[in-house]
């Protein structure tokens, strides 16, 4: 077995340059050349994981099969590479410190003074090498969150410096992602911010091997030469990353610029086999040349920040392309929906998705949106909280259980049709204690979901504390909403459907986390198909 090689991705000048997309695109090219690759993200914040963060702070919290609550970049890694990530793929400063402090309390440091160097940096180095040490990967790409120069990133950059020295230049390299801004008044691309950010990196003892330069305009050879000269890299190692219409164009752009070739050359790995992007390009072709259009309403309370629903909007892109349908998402704020204006705001839609969420804000709007979809035969998909809202709406408006609710929103509701899970009742710690990760679900014969998944046993990812209250199951089923998917061990209701409606499905799990470019999620594919049928009526 070959020794694992490491690629570190740092960022300079500003945040939000898309390190995750560059890392994922490079990984895709290497994967399609036959290398086994994974990507890891190191986040310099003190939270142990993003699970306790408000989505407004950091966008969506992504969940892996093994139940890690992670940064949304892990979603990009999975969507590009089509292989699952795990707990080891996302590490925060909080987690690093937590484990160093636990070791100190156990006496593992034998009386030594515990310090950032070497104890924190050693822990970072161990976390970086955990994936490589599994023996499953030829190449591990590690993205360092934040921007070079941030106080928080310093221990990470120092750990990278040490690893570069320990592993040797043919085994570990640094890609520095930077911004080359265009000054309209001068009509010029400016290299100075990049020079400064590379200088900053060098002050920490790390010299980049490759520069990837984000830009709005083409970078000429003379600018590349200037960047190379002042940043101490070869001209061929200055890679342009021009703004793309879609993130899914980036692998092709990086291929054209030869990013994968220079990486392989530096790591002394063969580059004779070219990447096979046939399936990827087939997806892109269909995505860019849709035959139809559907209008989907995404009802949520964080819609001002689209990143809060990243996996859902990407899942629509994958499923849309598969069906050759352009999915227009209408972002609808649930707090701005009420009985009177629901028809006006929702009547042009061909499908309604009620999004996941926590807490009471905006839930009455979500319930009204479910009602409109149910009563007007508009295809409906409810995810997690969205499924719970569908059950509440049905209990209130079909069964007449006035004020039915989830105990999350109203502890004293007379009809707690959604209630806290038994094993959650006595919890006092909120971080990492939800029902998380992949669980099996058995689908009923003759159900829509079984037809869609073409299987009776599925596994999907979860992130919740509340569940369908079985006390109401019979009453709800007798009235026409059927539980068609259950956990085989606990009998927890995972899927509800209304068979008399053209397409009405609520799922307690998050199908969006498992949708990838090459493997669009069957529920999204079928939902979009149903929306198309609705649009043609
Ligand atoms: N707040 C709900 C629960 O905890 C739903 C969570 C979600 O939508 N992810 O059960």
XYZ file of C-alpha atoms in Angstrom, residues 145-525:
381
model
C -11.093 27.119 7.861
C -10.766 30.875 8.274
C -8.229 33.205 6.711
C -4.461 33.217 7.138
C -3.583 35.882 9.694
C -6.558 35.142 11.978
C -5.417 34.607 15.554
C -7.559 31.460 15.742
C -5.858 29.808 12.751
C -2.314 30.122 14.091
C -2.056 26.695 15.792
C -3.404 25.055 12.610
C -0.849 26.779 10.395
C 1.892 25.780 12.844
C 0.674 22.151 12.810
C 0.741 22.243 8.988
C 4.279 23.684 9.058
C 5.458 20.849 11.284
C 3.744 18.178 9.175
C 5.258 19.554 5.955
C 8.669 19.233 7.574
C 8.012 15.768 9.009
C 6.397 14.253 5.934
C 8.664 15.732 3.286
C 7.850 17.837 0.249
C 6.861 14.907 -1.960
C 4.246 13.818 0.617
C 2.603 17.055 1.676
C 1.893 20.322 -0.119
C 0.017 23.567 0.469
C -2.471 25.188 -1.866
C -3.196 28.788 -0.946
C -6.521 30.118 -2.198
C -6.517 33.860 -2.623
C -8.394 36.722 -4.231
C -7.120 38.795 -7.140
C -9.543 41.729 -7.165
C -10.386 43.800 -10.226
C -10.332 47.544 -9.704
C -12.817 48.966 -12.170
C -11.481 52.529 -11.842
C -7.978 51.393 -12.762
C -9.222 48.701 -15.149
C -6.735 46.315 -13.558
C -6.400 43.099 -11.611
C -4.487 43.696 -8.406
C -1.897 41.275 -7.023
C -0.960 43.110 -3.820
C -3.538 41.494 -1.482
C -2.243 38.080 -2.580
C 1.362 39.136 -2.043
C 0.476 40.260 1.469
C -1.428 37.130 2.364
C 1.415 34.906 1.123
C 3.848 37.011 3.133
C 1.681 36.450 6.198
C 1.707 32.696 5.586
C 5.480 32.754 5.141
C 5.889 34.572 8.440
C 4.445 31.434 10.015
C 7.036 29.370 8.198
C 4.759 27.992 5.480
C 5.414 28.658 1.816
C 2.587 27.794 -0.542
C 3.333 25.293 -3.315
C 0.392 26.340 -5.459
C -1.666 29.531 -5.635
C -5.287 29.293 -6.692
C -6.497 32.787 -7.523
C -10.168 33.662 -7.397
C -10.960 36.324 -9.965
C -13.772 37.916 -11.914
C -11.585 38.405 -15.000
C -9.073 36.225 -16.805
C -5.593 36.395 -15.298
C -3.043 37.088 -18.032
C 0.333 35.329 -18.206
C 2.045 38.541 -17.178
C -0.056 38.807 -14.009
C 0.622 35.134 -13.310
C 4.331 35.832 -13.695
C 4.104 38.744 -11.291
C 2.220 36.635 -8.723
C 4.749 33.818 -9.135
C 7.754 36.106 -8.728
C 6.485 37.868 -5.616
C 4.958 34.801 -3.965
C 7.856 32.458 -4.566
C 6.060 29.853 -6.717
C 6.555 28.702 -10.301
C 4.422 30.390 -12.934
C 2.768 27.059 -13.816
C 1.728 26.780 -10.156
C -0.428 29.905 -10.348
C -3.909 28.650 -11.127
C -6.758 30.913 -12.167
C -10.144 30.231 -10.611
C -12.552 32.431 -12.488
C -16.128 32.970 -11.223
C -18.343 30.147 -12.436
C -22.092 30.060 -13.118
C -22.421 26.952 -10.978
C -20.114 25.295 -8.446
C -20.413 22.132 -10.539
C -18.385 23.808 -13.335
C -15.366 24.165 -11.072
C -13.884 20.654 -11.606
C -13.786 21.304 -15.367
C -12.271 24.757 -14.846
C -9.580 23.298 -12.579
C -8.911 20.538 -15.105
C -8.437 23.146 -17.814
C -6.020 25.066 -15.597
C -4.171 21.850 -14.731
C -4.569 22.010 -10.936
C -4.714 18.222 -10.607
C -1.626 17.799 -12.811
C 0.534 20.170 -10.765
C -0.657 18.568 -7.529
C 0.243 15.074 -8.749
C 3.596 16.274 -10.050
C 4.508 17.798 -6.697
C 3.372 14.703 -4.828
C 5.359 12.572 -7.276
C 2.322 10.524 -8.232
C 1.580 9.303 -11.769
C -0.612 11.607 -13.820
C -0.802 9.636 -17.070
C -4.429 8.535 -16.549
C -6.740 11.457 -17.314
C -9.842 12.051 -15.200
C -12.992 10.481 -16.563
C -15.655 13.150 -16.173
C -18.233 11.550 -18.490
C -20.925 10.988 -15.865
C -20.254 14.411 -14.325
C -20.511 16.138 -17.691
C -23.681 14.254 -18.515
C -25.187 15.698 -15.298
C -23.971 19.192 -16.273
C -25.354 18.939 -19.787
C -28.820 18.023 -18.548
C -28.643 20.634 -15.798
C -27.841 23.358 -18.321
C -30.350 22.285 -20.956
C -33.595 21.609 -19.126
C -36.711 20.728 -21.106
C -39.200 21.840 -18.465
C -39.497 24.169 -15.497
C -41.237 23.689 -12.158
C -41.901 26.190 -9.389
C -41.184 24.892 -5.891
C -41.886 26.812 -2.684
C -39.379 26.272 0.099
C -41.101 27.323 3.308
C -38.648 28.026 6.101
C -37.751 30.547 8.745
C -34.103 31.039 7.821
C -34.737 31.844 4.144
C -32.801 35.143 4.308
C -29.695 32.969 4.480
C -29.868 30.425 1.674
C -26.913 28.496 3.104
C -29.221 27.436 5.925
C -30.900 25.076 3.401
C -27.832 24.227 1.299
C -28.339 20.475 1.045
C -31.993 20.925 0.079
C -31.273 23.403 -2.704
C -28.442 21.207 -4.027
C -30.689 18.111 -3.880
C -33.150 19.991 -6.134
C -30.334 20.667 -8.612
C -29.347 16.981 -8.733
C -32.913 15.714 -9.023
C -33.848 18.450 -11.503
C -30.975 17.553 -13.794
C -31.881 13.866 -13.677
C -35.421 14.768 -14.819
C -34.183 17.467 -17.243
C -36.255 19.934 -15.258
C -35.200 23.355 -14.084
C -36.317 23.769 -10.486
C -37.098 27.364 -9.589
C -37.007 27.642 -5.819
C -39.229 30.308 -4.291
C -37.862 31.127 -0.845
C -40.876 31.812 1.334
C -40.579 33.067 4.888
C -42.880 31.060 7.145
C -43.304 34.030 9.495
C -44.803 36.005 6.630
C -47.482 33.425 5.794
C -50.944 33.567 7.290
C -54.392 32.229 6.426
C -55.403 35.217 4.309
C -52.349 35.531 2.128
C -51.467 31.847 1.701
C -53.442 31.390 -1.554
C -51.914 34.529 -3.093
C -48.399 33.503 -2.154
C -48.621 29.782 -2.951
C -51.050 29.394 -5.842
C -48.414 29.572 -8.594
C -46.389 26.720 -7.060
C -46.137 23.189 -8.440
C -44.685 21.769 -5.246
C -44.340 22.810 -1.617
C -41.501 21.795 0.675
C -41.761 22.585 4.361
C -38.257 22.744 5.755
C -36.598 21.437 8.914
C -36.193 23.732 11.908
C -36.268 24.203 15.653
C -38.465 26.212 17.984
C -41.798 27.954 17.593
C -40.948 30.910 15.350
C -42.825 30.709 12.062
C -44.544 27.389 12.653
C -48.101 28.621 12.128
C -47.079 29.746 8.626
C -45.638 26.315 7.965
C -48.889 24.695 9.114
C -50.892 26.959 6.780
C -48.599 26.029 3.879
C -49.184 22.303 4.579
C -52.911 22.926 4.650
C -52.845 24.697 1.309
C -50.823 21.875 -0.283
C -53.103 19.189 1.166
C -56.393 20.856 0.264
C -55.290 21.887 -3.228
C -53.582 18.653 -4.275
C -50.193 20.346 -4.639
C -47.259 17.911 -4.275
C -45.917 18.230 -0.728
C -42.672 17.149 0.892
C -42.195 17.765 4.614
C -38.726 17.245 6.047
C -38.190 16.662 9.785
C -39.987 19.647 11.368
C -41.865 19.856 8.035
C -43.179 16.317 8.559
C -44.133 17.157 12.141
C -46.052 20.205 10.886
C -47.915 17.972 8.422
C -49.028 15.724 11.284
C -50.130 18.726 13.380
C -52.034 20.248 10.443
C -53.815 16.938 9.817
C -54.697 16.541 13.503
C -56.079 20.076 13.706
C -57.926 20.396 10.432
C -58.953 16.832 9.532
C -59.431 15.274 12.972
C -60.617 18.532 14.507
C -58.162 18.301 17.398
C -58.045 22.005 18.097
C -54.671 23.306 19.300
C -52.927 20.007 18.509
C -49.208 20.725 18.575
C -45.720 19.478 19.262
C -44.618 19.695 22.880
C -41.549 21.494 21.517
C -43.803 24.480 20.743
C -46.494 24.104 23.403
C -45.819 21.910 26.395
C -49.443 22.171 27.534
C -51.129 21.329 24.216
C -54.239 19.190 24.791
C -53.197 17.005 21.822
C -49.443 16.389 21.771
C -49.395 14.627 18.400
C -45.631 15.246 18.265
C -43.848 14.611 21.545
C -40.338 14.454 22.918
C -38.638 11.064 22.537
C -38.505 9.062 25.752
C -34.692 8.967 25.895
C -34.510 12.753 25.399
C -36.697 13.635 28.378
C -34.028 13.803 31.069
C -31.233 15.333 29.004
C -29.671 18.496 30.325
C -26.851 18.822 27.794
C -27.852 19.972 24.315
C -24.649 19.507 22.298
C -24.524 16.288 20.278
C -27.430 14.651 22.121
C -30.175 14.590 19.488
C -31.134 11.406 17.627
C -28.367 11.709 15.075
C -27.030 9.916 12.051
C -28.173 6.948 9.998
C -31.003 4.716 11.178
C -32.865 1.963 9.357
C -36.427 2.435 8.273
C -38.822 -0.251 7.049
C -41.223 0.816 4.341
C -44.787 -0.541 4.097
C -45.922 -2.592 1.142
C -48.121 -0.665 -1.272
C -46.782 2.653 -0.076
C -45.658 5.472 -2.322
C -42.263 5.573 -0.620
C -41.633 1.879 -1.203
C -42.409 2.412 -4.872
C -40.059 5.397 -4.934
C -37.134 3.778 -3.115
C -37.736 0.393 -4.816
C -36.772 -1.263 -1.539
C -38.393 -2.142 1.788
C -35.462 -1.291 3.981
C -33.724 2.067 3.743
C -31.222 3.952 5.867
C -31.464 7.713 6.250
C -29.864 10.382 8.419
C -31.580 12.069 11.341
C -31.306 15.093 13.576
C -34.215 15.539 15.971
C -35.526 15.203 19.539
C -39.266 14.998 18.919
C -41.289 12.242 17.285
C -44.720 11.190 16.090
C -46.769 10.320 19.184
C -48.017 6.740 18.747
C -51.060 7.381 20.956
C -52.603 9.186 17.971
C -51.489 6.722 15.293
C -54.755 4.824 14.941
C -56.895 7.943 14.904
C -54.670 9.631 12.327
C -54.451 6.529 10.127
C -58.223 5.996 10.229
C -58.650 9.525 8.910
C -56.351 8.913 5.942
C -52.791 9.841 6.879
C -50.759 6.621 6.954
C -47.451 5.861 8.649
C -45.647 4.079 5.810
C -42.120 3.956 7.206
C -41.038 2.937 10.704
C -37.848 2.161 12.525
C -37.821 -1.673 12.610
C -36.600 -1.830 16.234
C -38.407 1.010 18.004
C -41.413 1.368 15.693
C -40.823 5.122 15.601
C -42.778 6.671 12.719
C -40.348 7.893 10.058
C -42.674 8.488 7.087
C -46.274 9.631 6.711
C -48.294 9.745 3.503
C -51.794 10.691 2.434
C -52.714 8.090 -0.211
C -55.762 10.052 -1.414
C -53.520 13.025 -2.313
C -51.496 12.949 -5.579
C -48.158 13.327 -3.732
C -48.014 14.020 -0.008
C -45.008 12.681 1.906
C -43.532 13.731 5.243
C -40.240 12.269 6.446
C -38.775 12.503 9.940
C -35.278 12.061 8.460
C -33.235 14.292 6.126
C -33.090 12.843 2.597
C -31.237 15.944 1.367
C -28.018 14.915 3.140
C -27.676 11.863 0.917
C -28.291 13.444 -2.481
C -25.154 13.648 -4.638
C -24.432 14.745 -8.207
C -24.071 11.172 -9.419
C -26.701 9.782 -7.087
C -29.665 12.156 -6.838
C -32.076 11.252 -4.071
C -35.106 9.174 -5.192
C -37.550 11.186 -3.037
C -36.434 14.457 -4.601
C -36.516 12.925 -8.094
